Amino acid sequence: MAGTRRGYRKLQLPPCLDAALGDDEWGVDEPRYGSAAQAQPLPPIYVSGATLSVQERISLYCDQILRHCKADEVDEALCRYLSEKLKKKNKWIGVWKTNPELFFHKYEERAIQYVGLLVEVTCKPCPNVSSYLIARIHIAEPFSSNIANMQRELFDDFLEQLGHCVPLLEIYPIEGQDDLTCEIAQALEIVRFFFDYLWRDWDDEENCENYSVVIEERIKLYGDIQDGNIPFPIAQRFKKTLEKYRNKRLELIEFQSKIKDDPSVSEAVDCWHKFYEVQMLSGLLKMWEYLRLRAHGPFFPRVLRRKKGPRNSGEVVTHVVAKIMTADMVKEYSPDTLIQQHNNLDTALENSYCGDTIVIFPGEYKAEAMAMLTEDITIKGIGKKEEIIIASLPSSDNFVVSRAQNIKIIHLTLRQKGTFDGIVVVESGHLTLQDCDLQCDGTGVCVLTGAALTMKDCEISGSQGAGIEIYPGSGAILDGNKIHNCNNFKSTDGLASVQGGGIKLKVIPAPVVKLSNNHIYNNKGYGITIVQPKRRLVNMLNFMMEDAAAGDRREEDVLTAAIESLSLDMDSNSIGENSLGKVGTVLT
């Protein structure tokens, strides 16, 4: 949701109700009023199901609704759009969804996301155009709510305190009404989409003469995220940052509202701290939007960190990472081997130069420096792989990110927890992964444009997206790997379930991919997903069907052609028990 902006204004619990309810804390199973008949279940709300393309959204918002308005004129433009729909029918039935905090002192967010009430909505023309974001409601019959033991008396008193006026965008028309009501429902969806995905709280604070241009760029950004044109980990980080910004901004507003006319020194300091935190997050989001998320995030530690290269002396060092070091650990090395011992992996990485080797003995380690590998080194485990664990830092956006020209990671277990980014992201250069167990919690292995990956005898499982995502213009050699139980999305983004699977390939421009002896199984989606533009499929179809009668195998022929164009050797791989089949194409 778009926070407190426009139709999403936060409603405060009327003091008289709060006093009447007493000081006891109530759970979701305890109504605040006396006993009465239980509410009926809510009827289903209307969902249009219409899917708009990027160009259709640009035409709708920029050319029809906003036109040439400025950011501070958005309310008026959206209200004009809604008024054209609302004046056709001034009464209809809908479900009012509001914040559970207005009714419960404590509750489990996962158990109850909103309090819903079946209401009759009245929208009458008014000289003040902004009034179209406010609706007048009364409880509809039969009395219905998603909370069975919520009492009608509570709703009656609450609506009375609100003057029976609530934000229009909190109301969802139900199914089974006439076409005019369906048009109103669609219009409300369009306005909600604007506030959820296109509006930013800083918009009307900045002087932008042609605001529709800004919205057009955000629509394109939204489309790129939905279509998978932007790497999934980057998109997730953007969403996470946007959500954090909105939460921090609400905290700031609520904090400011509690400050009296003459704030104390501590209150002033806290207020400025929260203000600058909001400003920093908004600045980061602006930078991301300006770059269209094409770079892998503007993180200053990455920008400032440079490759050290080899030592001036030409010496190479073997770094031993172990809690306690024994002579037996280094008995296999020659007497002239330079060895440096470290208690943790971070110090080993920080002291490594090009050509060094880091050997890791059994134990669980965390290393912030794994989020930016720039040196051409070898990192390998000694002992049982399942006992050599490198775990992610939950507070970090990244886990393992490689930008080295030639780096090797061998015989380790990577355990991801709490980070959205890919468990391994190859941003540039070449990375070799060999005999590693990759236990994902965010996305899987991502090979970005211009980068290369060699992956052999590894196992990937548990990723939210595809096990391996290979982007245009990259390269990958995958041999003898197990890729299973991937595409376990925790969110419900558009094409997520289709575009994930075991391996995801984007074909314009075509990556250089060699697959051999891999076992790809038990993934949601296809074993291998080939993502290609619609125009390419049409051209391929026209070429294949030229001078031939149309047949029933077009889709299969196109799939075969797509596999051949990527030079994929499917015979040496075992692909089975994936929810959508072995191989499939997705159009963007």
Coordinates of C-alpha atoms in Angstrom, one line a residue:
M1 CA 0.0 0.0 0.0
A2 CA 1.1 3.6 -0.5
G3 CA 1.1 4.5 3.2
T4 CA -1.0 7.5 4.3
R5 CA -1.0 9.2 0.9
R6 CA -4.4 10.3 -0.6
G7 CA -7.2 7.8 -0.2
Y8 CA -5.1 5.6 2.2
R9 CA -5.2 8.1 5.0
K10 CA -4.9 6.5 8.5
L11 CA -8.1 6.5 10.5
Q12 CA -7.7 7.0 14.3
L13 CA -9.7 5.0 16.8
P14 CA -12.3 7.4 18.3
P15 CA -11.5 8.1 22.0
C16 CA -15.0 7.4 23.2
L17 CA -14.7 3.8 21.8
D18 CA -11.3 3.3 23.2
A19 CA -12.6 4.4 26.6
A20 CA -15.7 2.2 26.4
L21 CA -13.6 -0.8 25.5
G22 CA -11.4 -0.6 28.6
D23 CA -7.7 -1.2 29.2
D24 CA -7.7 -5.0 28.6
E25 CA -5.8 -6.3 25.6
W26 CA -7.8 -8.4 23.3
G27 CA -6.7 -11.1 20.8
V28 CA -8.3 -11.8 17.5
D29 CA -10.5 -14.5 19.2
E30 CA -12.0 -12.0 21.7
P31 CA -14.7 -9.5 20.5
R32 CA -14.7 -6.2 22.3
Y33 CA -18.4 -6.0 22.7
G34 CA -21.0 -8.2 24.2
S35 CA -22.4 -11.4 22.6
A36 CA -24.7 -11.3 19.5
A37 CA -25.3 -13.3 16.4
Q38 CA -22.2 -14.0 14.4
A39 CA -21.5 -12.1 11.2
Q40 CA -22.1 -13.9 7.9
P41 CA -19.0 -14.6 5.6
L42 CA -18.1 -11.9 3.1
P43 CA -19.1 -12.4 -0.5
P44 CA -16.3 -12.5 -3.1
I45 CA -15.1 -9.1 -4.4
Y46 CA -15.0 -8.3 -8.0
V47 CA -11.7 -8.8 -9.8
S48 CA -11.5 -7.6 -13.4
G49 CA -8.7 -10.0 -14.4
A50 CA -7.6 -7.5 -17.1
T51 CA -3.8 -7.6 -17.8
L52 CA -2.5 -4.4 -19.3
S53 CA 0.7 -4.2 -21.3
V54 CA 3.3 -1.5 -20.6
Q55 CA 2.2 0.6 -23.6
E56 CA -1.5 0.3 -22.5
R57 CA -0.6 1.5 -19.0
I58 CA 1.3 4.4 -20.4
S59 CA -1.6 5.3 -22.6
L60 CA -4.1 5.0 -19.7
Y61 CA -2.2 6.9 -17.1
C62 CA -0.1 9.4 -19.1
D63 CA -2.3 10.2 -22.0
Q64 CA -5.8 9.8 -20.6
I65 CA -5.7 10.3 -16.8
L66 CA -2.7 12.6 -16.0
R67 CA -2.1 14.2 -19.4
H68 CA 0.1 17.2 -18.7
C69 CA -0.6 17.7 -15.0
K70 CA 2.0 18.4 -12.3
A71 CA 2.6 16.1 -9.3
D72 CA 0.6 18.4 -7.0
E73 CA -2.4 18.1 -9.4
V74 CA -2.5 14.3 -9.3
D75 CA -5.4 14.3 -6.8
E76 CA -7.6 16.4 -9.0
A77 CA -6.7 14.3 -12.1
L78 CA -7.5 11.0 -10.4
C79 CA -10.7 12.4 -8.9
R80 CA -11.9 13.6 -12.3
Y81 CA -11.3 10.1 -13.7
L82 CA -13.2 8.5 -10.8
S83 CA -16.0 11.0 -11.0
E84 CA -16.8 10.0 -14.6
K85 CA -17.4 6.5 -13.4
L86 CA -19.1 7.3 -10.1
K87 CA -21.7 9.7 -11.5
K88 CA -23.2 6.8 -13.6
K89 CA -24.2 4.9 -10.4
N90 CA -24.4 6.5 -7.0
K91 CA -25.2 3.3 -5.0
W92 CA -23.6 -0.1 -4.9
I93 CA -22.5 -2.8 -2.5
G94 CA -18.9 -3.4 -1.5
V95 CA -16.5 -4.7 1.1
W96 CA -14.8 -2.1 3.3
K97 CA -11.3 -3.3 4.3
T98 CA -9.7 -1.4 7.1
N99 CA -6.7 -1.7 9.5
P100 CA -7.1 -4.3 12.3
E101 CA -5.3 -1.9 14.7
L102 CA -8.5 0.1 14.8
F103 CA -10.3 -2.8 16.5
F104 CA -7.7 -4.9 18.2
H105 CA -5.0 -3.9 20.7
K106 CA -2.9 -7.0 19.6
Y107 CA -3.3 -9.5 16.8
E108 CA -1.2 -11.7 14.6
E109 CA -0.6 -10.0 11.3
R110 CA -0.5 -13.3 9.4
A111 CA -3.8 -14.4 11.0
I112 CA -5.7 -11.3 10.2
Q113 CA -4.6 -8.9 7.5
Y114 CA -7.7 -6.6 7.6
V115 CA -11.1 -6.2 9.1
G116 CA -13.8 -6.4 6.4
L117 CA -17.4 -5.3 6.5
L118 CA -20.1 -5.5 3.8
V119 CA -21.4 -2.0 3.2
E120 CA -23.7 0.0 1.0
V121 CA -21.8 2.8 -0.7
T122 CA -23.3 6.2 -1.6
C123 CA -21.4 8.5 -4.0
K124 CA -23.0 11.8 -4.8
P125 CA -21.7 14.6 -7.0
C126 CA -20.1 17.4 -4.9
P127 CA -18.6 20.7 -5.8
N128 CA -15.3 19.7 -4.2
V129 CA -13.8 17.3 -6.6
S130 CA -11.4 15.7 -4.1
S131 CA -14.5 14.4 -2.2
Y132 CA -14.6 11.5 -4.7
L133 CA -11.8 9.9 -2.7
I134 CA -14.2 9.7 0.3
A135 CA -17.3 7.5 0.3
R136 CA -20.4 7.5 2.6
I137 CA -21.2 4.0 3.8
H138 CA -23.8 2.1 5.8
I139 CA -23.8 -1.5 6.9
A140 CA -25.5 -3.7 4.3
E141 CA -27.7 -6.7 4.8
P142 CA -27.0 -9.4 5.7
F143 CA -24.5 -8.2 8.3
S144 CA -21.2 -9.8 7.0
S145 CA -17.6 -9.6 8.1
N146 CA -14.4 -11.7 7.7
I147 CA -14.3 -11.8 11.5
A148 CA -17.2 -13.9 12.6
N149 CA -17.4 -12.7 16.2
M150 CA -17.1 -9.0 15.4
Q151 CA -20.3 -7.4 16.7
R152 CA -22.6 -5.1 14.7
E153 CA -22.8 -2.7 17.6
L154 CA -19.1 -2.0 17.4
F155 CA -19.3 -1.3 13.7
D156 CA -22.3 1.0 14.2
D157 CA -20.6 3.1 16.8
F158 CA -17.3 3.2 14.9
L159 CA -19.0 4.4 11.7
E160 CA -21.0 6.9 13.7
Q161 CA -17.8 8.4 15.0
L162 CA -16.4 8.6 11.4
G163 CA -19.6 10.3 10.1
H164 CA -20.0 7.2 8.0
C165 CA -17.3 8.5 5.7
V166 CA -14.3 6.3 4.8
P167 CA -11.6 6.4 2.1
L168 CA -13.1 5.2 -1.2
L169 CA -10.0 3.2 -2.1
E170 CA -10.6 1.0 0.9
I171 CA -13.9 -0.3 -0.6
Y172 CA -14.0 -3.2 -3.0
P173 CA -17.3 -3.8 -5.0
I174 CA -18.5 -7.4 -4.8
E175 CA -19.3 -9.7 -7.6
G176 CA -22.7 -10.1 -9.2
Q177 CA -23.6 -6.5 -9.7
D178 CA -24.3 -4.7 -13.0
D179 CA -21.9 -3.5 -15.6
L180 CA -21.7 0.0 -14.3
T181 CA -20.5 -1.2 -10.9
C182 CA -17.9 -3.4 -12.6
E183 CA -16.7 -0.2 -14.4
I184 CA -16.4 1.5 -10.9
A185 CA -14.5 -1.6 -9.6
Q186 CA -12.0 -1.4 -12.5
A187 CA -11.5 2.3 -12.0
L188 CA -10.8 1.8 -8.4
E189 CA -8.2 -0.9 -9.3
I190 CA -6.5 1.6 -11.7
V191 CA -6.3 4.3 -9.0
R192 CA -5.1 1.8 -6.4
F193 CA -2.4 0.6 -8.8
F194 CA -1.2 4.2 -9.2
F195 CA -0.7 4.7 -5.5
D196 CA 0.7 1.2 -4.9
Y197 CA 3.3 1.2 -7.7
L198 CA 3.7 4.6 -9.4
W199 CA 3.3 7.3 -6.7
R200 CA 6.2 8.3 -4.5
D201 CA 5.7 10.4 -1.4
W202 CA 8.4 12.9 -2.5
D203 CA 6.7 13.7 -5.9
D204 CA 4.7 16.8 -4.9
E205 CA 7.7 18.2 -3.0
E206 CA 9.7 18.5 -6.2
N207 CA 9.1 20.8 -9.2
C208 CA 8.5 18.6 -12.2
E209 CA 6.8 20.3 -15.1
N210 CA 6.0 17.2 -17.0
Y211 CA 5.0 14.6 -14.4
S212 CA 3.6 12.1 -16.9
V213 CA 7.2 11.5 -18.1
V214 CA 8.2 10.4 -14.6
I215 CA 5.2 8.1 -14.4
E216 CA 6.0 6.6 -17.9
E217 CA 9.5 5.7 -16.7
R218 CA 8.0 4.1 -13.5
I219 CA 5.5 2.1 -15.6
K220 CA 8.4 0.8 -17.8
L221 CA 10.4 -0.1 -14.6
Y222 CA 7.3 -2.0 -13.3
G223 CA 7.0 -3.8 -16.6
D224 CA 10.7 -4.7 -16.6
I225 CA 10.4 -6.2 -13.1
Q226 CA 7.3 -8.2 -13.9
D227 CA 8.7 -9.5 -17.2
G228 CA 12.0 -10.5 -15.6
N229 CA 14.0 -8.1 -17.7
I230 CA 15.7 -6.9 -14.5
P231 CA 17.5 -9.6 -12.5
F232 CA 15.2 -10.9 -9.7
P233 CA 17.6 -10.2 -6.8
I234 CA 17.9 -6.5 -7.9
A235 CA 14.1 -6.2 -8.2
Q236 CA 13.6 -7.7 -4.8
R237 CA 16.1 -5.4 -3.2
F238 CA 14.3 -2.4 -4.8
K239 CA 11.0 -3.5 -3.4
K240 CA 12.5 -4.2 0.0
T241 CA 14.0 -0.7 0.1
L242 CA 10.8 1.0 -1.1
E243 CA 8.9 -0.8 1.7
K244 CA 11.5 0.3 4.2
Y245 CA 11.2 3.9 3.0
R246 CA 7.5 3.9 3.4
N247 CA 7.6 2.4 6.9
K248 CA 10.3 4.9 8.0
R249 CA 8.3 7.8 6.6
L250 CA 5.2 6.7 8.6
E251 CA 7.3 6.4 11.7
L252 CA 8.5 10.0 11.1
I253 CA 5.0 11.3 10.6
E254 CA 3.7 9.5 13.7
F255 CA 6.7 10.7 15.8
Q256 CA 6.2 14.3 14.6
S257 CA 2.5 14.2 15.5
K258 CA 3.4 13.4 19.1
I259 CA 5.8 16.3 19.6
K260 CA 4.5 19.3 21.4
D261 CA 5.0 22.9 20.4
D262 CA 8.3 23.1 22.4
P263 CA 10.1 19.8 21.8
S264 CA 12.9 18.6 24.1
V265 CA 16.5 18.2 22.9
S266 CA 16.2 14.4 22.7
E267 CA 13.0 14.7 20.7
A268 CA 14.6 17.1 18.2
V269 CA 17.6 14.9 17.8
D270 CA 15.4 11.8 17.3
C271 CA 13.3 13.7 14.8
W272 CA 16.3 14.8 12.7
H273 CA 17.7 11.3 12.8
K274 CA 14.5 9.8 11.4
F275 CA 14.2 12.6 8.9
Y276 CA 17.7 12.0 7.5
E277 CA 17.1 8.3 7.4
V278 CA 14.0 8.9 5.2
Q279 CA 16.0 11.3 3.0
M280 CA 18.8 8.8 2.5
L281 CA 16.3 6.0 1.5
S282 CA 14.5 8.3 -0.9
G283 CA 17.8 9.4 -2.5
L284 CA 18.7 5.7 -3.0
L285 CA 15.3 4.9 -4.6
K286 CA 15.6 8.0 -6.9
M287 CA 19.0 6.8 -8.0
W288 CA 17.7 3.3 -8.7
E289 CA 14.8 4.6 -10.6
Y290 CA 17.0 6.9 -12.7
L291 CA 19.3 3.9 -13.5
R292 CA 16.2 1.8 -14.2
L293 CA 17.9 -0.8 -11.9
R294 CA 20.2 -1.8 -14.8
A295 CA 23.3 -1.6 -12.5
H296 CA 23.5 -4.0 -9.6
G297 CA 22.5 -1.4 -7.1
P298 CA 24.4 1.8 -6.2
F299 CA 26.1 0.5 -3.1
F300 CA 29.1 2.7 -2.2
P301 CA 31.3 -0.1 -0.7
R302 CA 31.3 -1.7 -4.2
V303 CA 32.1 1.5 -5.9
L304 CA 35.0 2.3 -3.6
R305 CA 36.5 -1.2 -3.5
R306 CA 39.2 -1.8 -6.1
K307 CA 41.0 -4.9 -7.2
K308 CA 44.4 -5.1 -5.5
G309 CA 46.0 -7.5 -7.9
P310 CA 49.2 -9.4 -7.1
R311 CA 51.6 -8.4 -4.3
N312 CA 54.5 -6.2 -5.3
S313 CA 56.8 -8.9 -4.2
G314 CA 55.2 -11.5 -6.4
E315 CA 54.7 -13.8 -3.4
V316 CA 51.5 -15.8 -3.0
V317 CA 50.1 -16.8 0.4
T318 CA 48.0 -19.7 1.6
H319 CA 45.5 -18.5 4.1
V320 CA 44.2 -21.0 6.7
V321 CA 40.8 -20.3 8.2
A322 CA 40.3 -22.3 11.4
K323 CA 39.3 -21.7 15.0
I324 CA 42.4 -23.5 16.2
M325 CA 45.3 -24.5 13.9
T326 CA 47.3 -27.7 14.3
A327 CA 50.5 -28.8 12.6
D328 CA 48.6 -31.7 11.0
M329 CA 46.5 -29.1 9.0
V330 CA 49.5 -28.0 7.0
K331 CA 51.6 -31.1 6.8
E332 CA 50.9 -31.5 3.1
Y333 CA 52.4 -28.1 2.2
S334 CA 56.0 -27.7 1.1
P335 CA 58.5 -26.1 3.6
D336 CA 58.6 -22.9 1.6
T337 CA 54.9 -22.3 1.4
L338 CA 53.8 -19.0 2.9
I339 CA 51.0 -19.6 5.4
Q340 CA 48.9 -17.1 7.3
Q341 CA 46.3 -18.3 9.8
H342 CA 43.0 -16.5 10.5
N343 CA 40.2 -17.1 13.0
N344 CA 37.5 -15.9 10.6
L345 CA 37.0 -15.7 6.9
D346 CA 36.6 -12.0 6.7
T347 CA 40.2 -11.3 7.7
A348 CA 41.5 -14.0 5.2
L349 CA 39.6 -12.3 2.4
E350 CA 40.8 -8.8 3.4
N351 CA 44.4 -10.0 3.4
S352 CA 44.2 -11.9 0.1
Y353 CA 45.9 -10.8 -3.2
C354 CA 45.6 -12.2 -6.7
G355 CA 46.9 -15.8 -6.8
D356 CA 46.4 -16.5 -3.1
T357 CA 44.5 -19.6 -1.8
I358 CA 42.1 -19.6 1.1
V359 CA 41.6 -23.1 2.8
I360 CA 38.7 -23.4 5.2
F361 CA 38.5 -26.1 7.8
P362 CA 35.2 -27.4 9.3
G363 CA 33.1 -24.9 11.2
E364 CA 30.4 -22.3 10.4
Y365 CA 31.7 -18.9 9.2
K366 CA 30.2 -15.6 8.2
A367 CA 31.9 -13.1 6.0
E368 CA 30.8 -9.7 4.9
A369 CA 33.6 -9.6 2.4
M370 CA 32.0 -12.5 0.4
A371 CA 29.6 -9.8 -0.9
M372 CA 32.3 -8.4 -3.1
L373 CA 35.0 -10.7 -4.4
T374 CA 37.4 -8.9 -6.6
E375 CA 40.6 -10.8 -6.4
D376 CA 41.6 -13.9 -8.6
I377 CA 41.9 -16.4 -5.7
T378 CA 40.8 -19.9 -4.8
I379 CA 38.6 -20.6 -1.9
K380 CA 38.3 -24.2 -0.9
G381 CA 37.1 -26.4 2.0
I382 CA 39.2 -29.1 3.6
G383 CA 37.3 -31.9 5.2
K384 CA 33.6 -33.0 4.9
K385 CA 31.7 -30.5 2.8
E386 CA 28.6 -30.6 5.0
E387 CA 30.7 -29.5 7.9
I388 CA 32.3 -26.5 6.2
I389 CA 29.5 -23.9 6.2
I390 CA 29.6 -20.3 5.1
A391 CA 26.3 -18.6 6.2
S392 CA 24.9 -15.3 5.0
L393 CA 24.5 -12.3 7.2
P394 CA 20.8 -11.5 7.6
S395 CA 21.5 -7.8 7.8
S396 CA 23.3 -7.8 4.4
D397 CA 21.6 -7.4 1.0
N398 CA 24.1 -9.7 -0.6
F399 CA 25.7 -13.1 0.1
V400 CA 28.3 -14.0 -2.5
V401 CA 29.0 -11.6 -5.3
S402 CA 31.9 -12.1 -7.8
R403 CA 33.6 -9.5 -9.9
A404 CA 37.0 -11.2 -10.2
Q405 CA 38.3 -12.2 -13.6
N406 CA 39.0 -15.8 -12.5
I407 CA 38.0 -17.0 -9.0
K408 CA 37.3 -20.5 -7.8
I409 CA 35.1 -21.7 -4.9
I410 CA 35.5 -25.4 -4.2
H411 CA 34.1 -28.0 -1.7
L412 CA 31.9 -25.7 0.5
T413 CA 28.4 -25.4 1.8
L414 CA 26.8 -22.0 1.2
R415 CA 23.8 -21.5 3.5
Q416 CA 21.6 -18.5 2.7
K417 CA 19.2 -17.0 5.3
G418 CA 17.5 -13.6 5.3
T419 CA 19.0 -12.1 2.1
F420 CA 16.9 -11.5 -1.1
D421 CA 19.8 -11.5 -3.5
G422 CA 21.0 -14.5 -5.3
I423 CA 23.0 -17.0 -3.2
V424 CA 25.8 -16.4 -5.8
V425 CA 25.7 -13.5 -8.2
V426 CA 28.4 -13.3 -10.9
E427 CA 28.4 -9.7 -11.9
S428 CA 31.4 -9.7 -14.1
G429 CA 34.5 -11.9 -14.9
H430 CA 34.5 -15.7 -14.5
L431 CA 33.6 -17.7 -11.5
T432 CA 34.1 -21.5 -11.0
L433 CA 31.9 -23.3 -8.5
Q434 CA 32.9 -26.9 -7.9
D435 CA 31.6 -29.6 -5.5
C436 CA 29.5 -27.0 -3.5
D437 CA 26.2 -27.4 -1.8
L438 CA 24.1 -24.2 -2.3
Q439 CA 21.2 -24.0 0.2
C440 CA 19.1 -21.1 -0.9
D441 CA 16.6 -18.9 0.9
G442 CA 16.4 -16.0 -1.6
T443 CA 17.1 -16.5 -5.3
G444 CA 19.6 -19.0 -6.8
V445 CA 22.7 -18.4 -8.8
C446 CA 22.5 -15.4 -11.1
V447 CA 24.9 -14.9 -14.1
L448 CA 24.5 -11.3 -15.2
T449 CA 25.2 -9.9 -18.7
G450 CA 28.9 -10.1 -19.7
A451 CA 29.8 -12.5 -16.9
A452 CA 30.6 -16.2 -17.1
L453 CA 30.1 -19.2 -14.8
T454 CA 31.5 -22.7 -14.7
M455 CA 29.6 -24.9 -12.3
K456 CA 30.5 -28.6 -11.8
D457 CA 29.2 -31.3 -9.4
C458 CA 27.2 -28.8 -7.3
E459 CA 23.8 -29.0 -5.7
I460 CA 21.2 -26.1 -5.6
S461 CA 18.0 -26.3 -3.7
G462 CA 15.4 -24.1 -2.0
S463 CA 15.6 -20.9 -4.1
Q464 CA 12.6 -18.6 -4.4
G465 CA 13.3 -18.0 -8.1
A466 CA 15.0 -20.2 -10.7
G467 CA 17.9 -22.3 -9.4
I468 CA 20.2 -20.7 -12.0
E469 CA 19.3 -17.5 -13.9
I470 CA 21.4 -16.9 -17.0
Y471 CA 21.0 -13.4 -18.5
P472 CA 21.5 -12.2 -22.1
G473 CA 25.1 -12.0 -23.3
S474 CA 26.5 -14.1 -20.5
G475 CA 28.1 -17.6 -20.5
A476 CA 27.7 -20.7 -18.5
I477 CA 29.1 -24.3 -18.5
L478 CA 27.0 -26.5 -16.2
D479 CA 28.2 -30.1 -15.8
G480 CA 27.0 -32.8 -13.4
N481 CA 24.9 -30.5 -11.1
K482 CA 21.7 -31.3 -9.1
I483 CA 19.1 -28.6 -9.3
H484 CA 15.9 -29.3 -7.3
N485 CA 13.1 -27.9 -5.2
C486 CA 13.5 -24.4 -6.6
N487 CA 11.1 -21.6 -7.5
N488 CA 9.6 -21.6 -4.0
F489 CA 8.3 -18.0 -4.2
K490 CA 7.3 -16.3 -0.9
S491 CA 5.5 -13.6 -2.8
T492 CA 3.0 -13.7 -5.7
D493 CA 4.6 -11.6 -8.4
G494 CA 3.0 -11.8 -11.9
L495 CA 4.9 -14.4 -13.9
A496 CA 7.0 -15.7 -11.0
S497 CA 5.7 -19.3 -11.1
V498 CA 6.2 -19.6 -14.8
Q499 CA 9.5 -17.8 -15.2
G500 CA 11.3 -19.7 -12.4
G501 CA 12.0 -23.4 -12.4
G502 CA 15.4 -25.2 -12.5
I503 CA 17.3 -23.1 -15.1
K504 CA 16.1 -19.8 -16.6
L505 CA 17.6 -18.5 -19.9
K506 CA 17.0 -15.2 -21.6
V507 CA 17.8 -15.4 -25.3
I508 CA 18.2 -11.8 -26.6
P509 CA 21.2 -11.6 -27.1
A510 CA 21.7 -15.4 -26.7
P511 CA 23.8 -16.5 -23.8
V512 CA 26.5 -19.1 -24.5
V513 CA 25.4 -22.1 -22.5
K514 CA 26.6 -25.7 -22.3
L515 CA 24.6 -28.2 -20.3
S516 CA 25.8 -31.7 -19.6
N517 CA 25.0 -34.5 -17.1
N518 CA 22.8 -32.3 -15.0
H519 CA 19.9 -33.7 -12.9
I520 CA 17.0 -31.1 -12.9
Y521 CA 14.0 -32.3 -10.9
N522 CA 11.2 -31.4 -8.5
N523 CA 11.1 -27.7 -9.4
K524 CA 8.0 -25.6 -9.6
G525 CA 7.7 -24.5 -13.2
Y526 CA 9.7 -25.9 -16.1
G527 CA 13.0 -27.7 -15.7
I528 CA 14.4 -25.2 -18.2
T529 CA 12.6 -22.0 -19.0
I530 CA 13.6 -20.1 -22.2
V531 CA 12.4 -16.5 -22.0
Q532 CA 12.1 -14.7 -25.4
P533 CA 10.4 -11.7 -26.8
K534 CA 7.0 -12.1 -28.6
R535 CA 8.4 -10.6 -31.7
R536 CA 11.1 -13.2 -31.9
L537 CA 8.5 -16.0 -31.6
V538 CA 6.4 -14.5 -34.4
N539 CA 9.4 -14.1 -36.7
M540 CA 10.4 -17.7 -35.9
L541 CA 6.9 -18.9 -36.7
N542 CA 6.7 -17.0 -39.9
F543 CA 10.0 -18.4 -41.1
M544 CA 9.1 -22.0 -40.1
M545 CA 5.7 -21.9 -41.7
E546 CA 6.7 -20.2 -44.9
D547 CA 5.6 -22.2 -47.9
A548 CA 4.1 -24.8 -45.6
A549 CA 0.5 -25.5 -44.5
A550 CA -0.3 -24.6 -40.9
G551 CA -0.1 -27.6 -38.6
D552 CA -0.8 -28.6 -35.0
R553 CA 2.8 -28.6 -33.8
R554 CA 3.7 -25.0 -34.0
E555 CA 4.4 -24.6 -30.3
E556 CA 6.5 -27.7 -30.3
D557 CA 8.4 -26.6 -33.4
V558 CA 9.1 -23.2 -31.9
L559 CA 10.4 -24.8 -28.7
T560 CA 12.6 -27.1 -30.7
A561 CA 13.9 -24.2 -32.7
A562 CA 14.6 -22.2 -29.5
I563 CA 16.6 -25.1 -28.0
E564 CA 18.6 -25.5 -31.3
S565 CA 19.3 -21.7 -31.5
L566 CA 20.9 -21.9 -28.0
S567 CA 22.8 -25.1 -28.9
L568 CA 21.4 -26.8 -25.8
D569 CA 22.4 -30.5 -25.6
M570 CA 19.4 -32.0 -23.8
D571 CA 20.2 -35.7 -24.2
S572 CA 22.9 -35.9 -21.6
N573 CA 20.8 -34.2 -18.9
S574 CA 18.1 -35.8 -16.7
I575 CA 15.1 -33.5 -16.5
G576 CA 11.9 -34.8 -14.8
E577 CA 9.2 -34.3 -12.2
N578 CA 9.1 -30.5 -12.7
S579 CA 5.6 -29.1 -12.3
L580 CA 5.3 -27.7 -15.8
G581 CA 7.4 -30.2 -17.6
K582 CA 11.0 -30.4 -19.0
V583 CA 11.4 -27.4 -21.2
G584 CA 9.1 -24.4 -21.9
T585 CA 9.2 -21.0 -23.5
V586 CA 7.9 -17.8 -21.8
L587 CA 7.1 -14.7 -23.9
T588 CA 7.8 -11.1 -22.8

